Coordinates of C-alpha atoms in Angstrom, one line a residue:
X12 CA 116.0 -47.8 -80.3
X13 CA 114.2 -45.5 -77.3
X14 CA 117.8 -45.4 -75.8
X15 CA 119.9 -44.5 -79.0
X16 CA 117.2 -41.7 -79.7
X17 CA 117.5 -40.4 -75.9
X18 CA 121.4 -40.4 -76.3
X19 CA 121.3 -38.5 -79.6
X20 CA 118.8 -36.4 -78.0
X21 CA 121.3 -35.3 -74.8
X22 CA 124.2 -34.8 -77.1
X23 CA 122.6 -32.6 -79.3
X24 CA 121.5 -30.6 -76.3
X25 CA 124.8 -30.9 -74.8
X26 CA 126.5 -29.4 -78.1
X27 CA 124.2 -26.0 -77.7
X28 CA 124.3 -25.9 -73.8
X29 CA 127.9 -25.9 -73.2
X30 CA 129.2 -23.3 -75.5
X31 CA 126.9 -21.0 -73.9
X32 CA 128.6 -22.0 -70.1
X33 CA 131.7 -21.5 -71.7
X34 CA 133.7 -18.4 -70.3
X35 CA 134.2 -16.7 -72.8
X36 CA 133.0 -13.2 -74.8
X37 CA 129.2 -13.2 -76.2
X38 CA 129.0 -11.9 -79.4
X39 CA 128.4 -8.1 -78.1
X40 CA 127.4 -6.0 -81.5
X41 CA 126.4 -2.6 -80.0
X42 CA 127.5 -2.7 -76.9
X43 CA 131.0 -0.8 -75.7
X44 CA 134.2 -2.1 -77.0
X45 CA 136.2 -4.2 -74.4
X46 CA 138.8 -2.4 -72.7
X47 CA 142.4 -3.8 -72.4
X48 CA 141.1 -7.0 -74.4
X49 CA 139.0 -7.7 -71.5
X50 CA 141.9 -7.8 -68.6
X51 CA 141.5 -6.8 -65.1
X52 CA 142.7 -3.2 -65.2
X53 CA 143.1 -3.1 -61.2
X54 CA 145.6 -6.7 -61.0
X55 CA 148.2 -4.4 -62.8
X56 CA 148.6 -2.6 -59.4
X57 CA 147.2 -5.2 -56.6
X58 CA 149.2 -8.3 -58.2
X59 CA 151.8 -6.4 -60.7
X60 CA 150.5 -8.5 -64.2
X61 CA 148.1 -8.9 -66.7
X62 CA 144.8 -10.9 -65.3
X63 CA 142.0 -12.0 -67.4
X64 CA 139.0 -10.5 -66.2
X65 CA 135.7 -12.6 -66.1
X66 CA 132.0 -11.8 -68.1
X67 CA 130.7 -11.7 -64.2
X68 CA 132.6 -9.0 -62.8
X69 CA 132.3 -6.2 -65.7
X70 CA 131.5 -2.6 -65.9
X71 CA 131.0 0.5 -68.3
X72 CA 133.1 3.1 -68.1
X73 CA 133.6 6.2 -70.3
X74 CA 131.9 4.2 -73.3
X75 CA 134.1 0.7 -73.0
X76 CA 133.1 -2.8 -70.8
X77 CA 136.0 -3.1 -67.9
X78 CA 135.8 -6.7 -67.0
X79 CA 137.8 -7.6 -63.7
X80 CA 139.0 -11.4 -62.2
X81 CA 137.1 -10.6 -58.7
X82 CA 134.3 -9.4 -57.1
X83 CA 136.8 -7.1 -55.0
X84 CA 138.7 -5.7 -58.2
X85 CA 135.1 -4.7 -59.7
X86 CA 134.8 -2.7 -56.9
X87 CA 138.0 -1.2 -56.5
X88 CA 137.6 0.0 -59.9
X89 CA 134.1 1.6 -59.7
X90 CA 135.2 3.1 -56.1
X91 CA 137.7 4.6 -57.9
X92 CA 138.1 4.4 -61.9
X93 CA 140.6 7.1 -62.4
X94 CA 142.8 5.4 -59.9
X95 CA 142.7 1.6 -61.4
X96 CA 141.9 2.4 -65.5
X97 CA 144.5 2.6 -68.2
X98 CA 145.1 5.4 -69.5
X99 CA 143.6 6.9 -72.9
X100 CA 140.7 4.7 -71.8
X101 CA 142.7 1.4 -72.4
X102 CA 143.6 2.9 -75.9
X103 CA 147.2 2.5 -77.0
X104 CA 149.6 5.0 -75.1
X105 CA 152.1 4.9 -78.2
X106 CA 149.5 5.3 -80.4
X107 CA 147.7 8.3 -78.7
X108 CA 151.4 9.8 -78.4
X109 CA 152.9 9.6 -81.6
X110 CA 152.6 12.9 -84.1
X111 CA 149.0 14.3 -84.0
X112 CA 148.0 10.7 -82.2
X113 CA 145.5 7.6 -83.2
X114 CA 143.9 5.0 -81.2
X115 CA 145.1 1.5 -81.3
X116 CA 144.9 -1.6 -80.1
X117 CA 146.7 -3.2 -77.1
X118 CA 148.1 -6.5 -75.9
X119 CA 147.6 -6.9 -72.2
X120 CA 150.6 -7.9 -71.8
X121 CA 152.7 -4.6 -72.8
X122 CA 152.1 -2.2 -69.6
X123 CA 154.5 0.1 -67.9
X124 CA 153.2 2.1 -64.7
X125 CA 154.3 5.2 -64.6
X126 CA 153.3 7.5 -61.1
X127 CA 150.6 5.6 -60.7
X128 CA 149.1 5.5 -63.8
X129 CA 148.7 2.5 -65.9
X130 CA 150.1 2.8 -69.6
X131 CA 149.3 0.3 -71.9
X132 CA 150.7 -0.4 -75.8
X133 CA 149.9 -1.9 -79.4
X134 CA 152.8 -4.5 -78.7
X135 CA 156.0 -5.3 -75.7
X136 CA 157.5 -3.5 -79.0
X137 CA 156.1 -0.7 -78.6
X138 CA 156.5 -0.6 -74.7
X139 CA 160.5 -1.1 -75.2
X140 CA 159.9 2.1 -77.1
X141 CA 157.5 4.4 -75.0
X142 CA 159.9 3.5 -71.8
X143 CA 162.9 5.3 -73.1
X144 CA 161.1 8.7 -73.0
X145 CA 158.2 7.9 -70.9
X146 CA 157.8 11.5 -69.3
X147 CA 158.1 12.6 -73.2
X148 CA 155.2 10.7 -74.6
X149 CA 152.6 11.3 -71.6
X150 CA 153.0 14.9 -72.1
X151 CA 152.2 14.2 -76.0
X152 CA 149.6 11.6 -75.3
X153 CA 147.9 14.0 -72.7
X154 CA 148.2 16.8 -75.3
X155 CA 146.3 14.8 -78.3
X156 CA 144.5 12.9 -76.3
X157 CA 141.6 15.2 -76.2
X158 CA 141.4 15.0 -80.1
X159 CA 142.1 11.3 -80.4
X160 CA 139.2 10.4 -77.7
X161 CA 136.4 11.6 -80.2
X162 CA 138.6 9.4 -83.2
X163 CA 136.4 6.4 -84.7
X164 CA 137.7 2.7 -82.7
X165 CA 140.2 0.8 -84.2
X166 CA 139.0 -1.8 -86.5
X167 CA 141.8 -4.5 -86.6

């Protein structure tokens, strides 16, 4: 009976423990919003993809948590954030461009760097789209973005 109780004991303890190891995002009410869905902003130019940053290797920058998936791209990144983050502080490039401009959402995955910049959109969609005037819908997105910036966060 000692042994059963000891057993139930450990997996209970086991069921709260790991979850809490787990890698993955804390419940973060009041803190900054997570930029680029929590991607390392600086693998898009060192490694040419979209990397899943870690909760170890995170910083704040103009009001959002950058998370990176090294030690080295944390620091390229706060050597340098205008170099490494996406533009429209991780906002939707599309979004910020189109008519008067809104902040969206992004999928890490739908990127385009442009002169050194990183650019990254709502959906691949939306990519396709901002690709075939790219030049175009900077000047836009640079134009309202100063506007937009102050806008409320996306919900969704």
């Amino acid at each position: 009976m000692r042994t059963i109780a000891k057993t139930l004991a450990a997996l209970t303890l086991a069921m709260f423990t790991i979850p809490a190891l787990a890698d993955t995002a804390p419940e973060m009410s009041g803190m900054p919003r997570l930029a680029i869905g929590g991607y390392d902003s600086v693998a898009y130019f060192t490694a040419g993809k979209a990397v899943p940053g870690r909760l170890e290797y995170q910083t704040v920058w103009h009001d959002a948590r950058w998370q990176f998936a090294s030690k080295e791209d944390l620091d390229l990144f706060t050597a340098n954030p205008e170099k490494y983050a996406a533009q429209y502080d991780g906002h939707c490039a599309m979004g910020v461009a189109y008519e008067n401009g809104h902040k969206d959402t992004v999928d890490p995955e739908a990127f385009t760097i442009v002169n050194g910049k990183l650019y990254v959109n709502h959906t691949k969609y939306w990519t396709t789209e901002w690709r075939k005037n790219e030049l175009e819908n900077i000047g836009r997105a640079d134009k309202n973005w100063p506007t937009v910036k102050d806008e409320p966060e996306p919900t969704k």
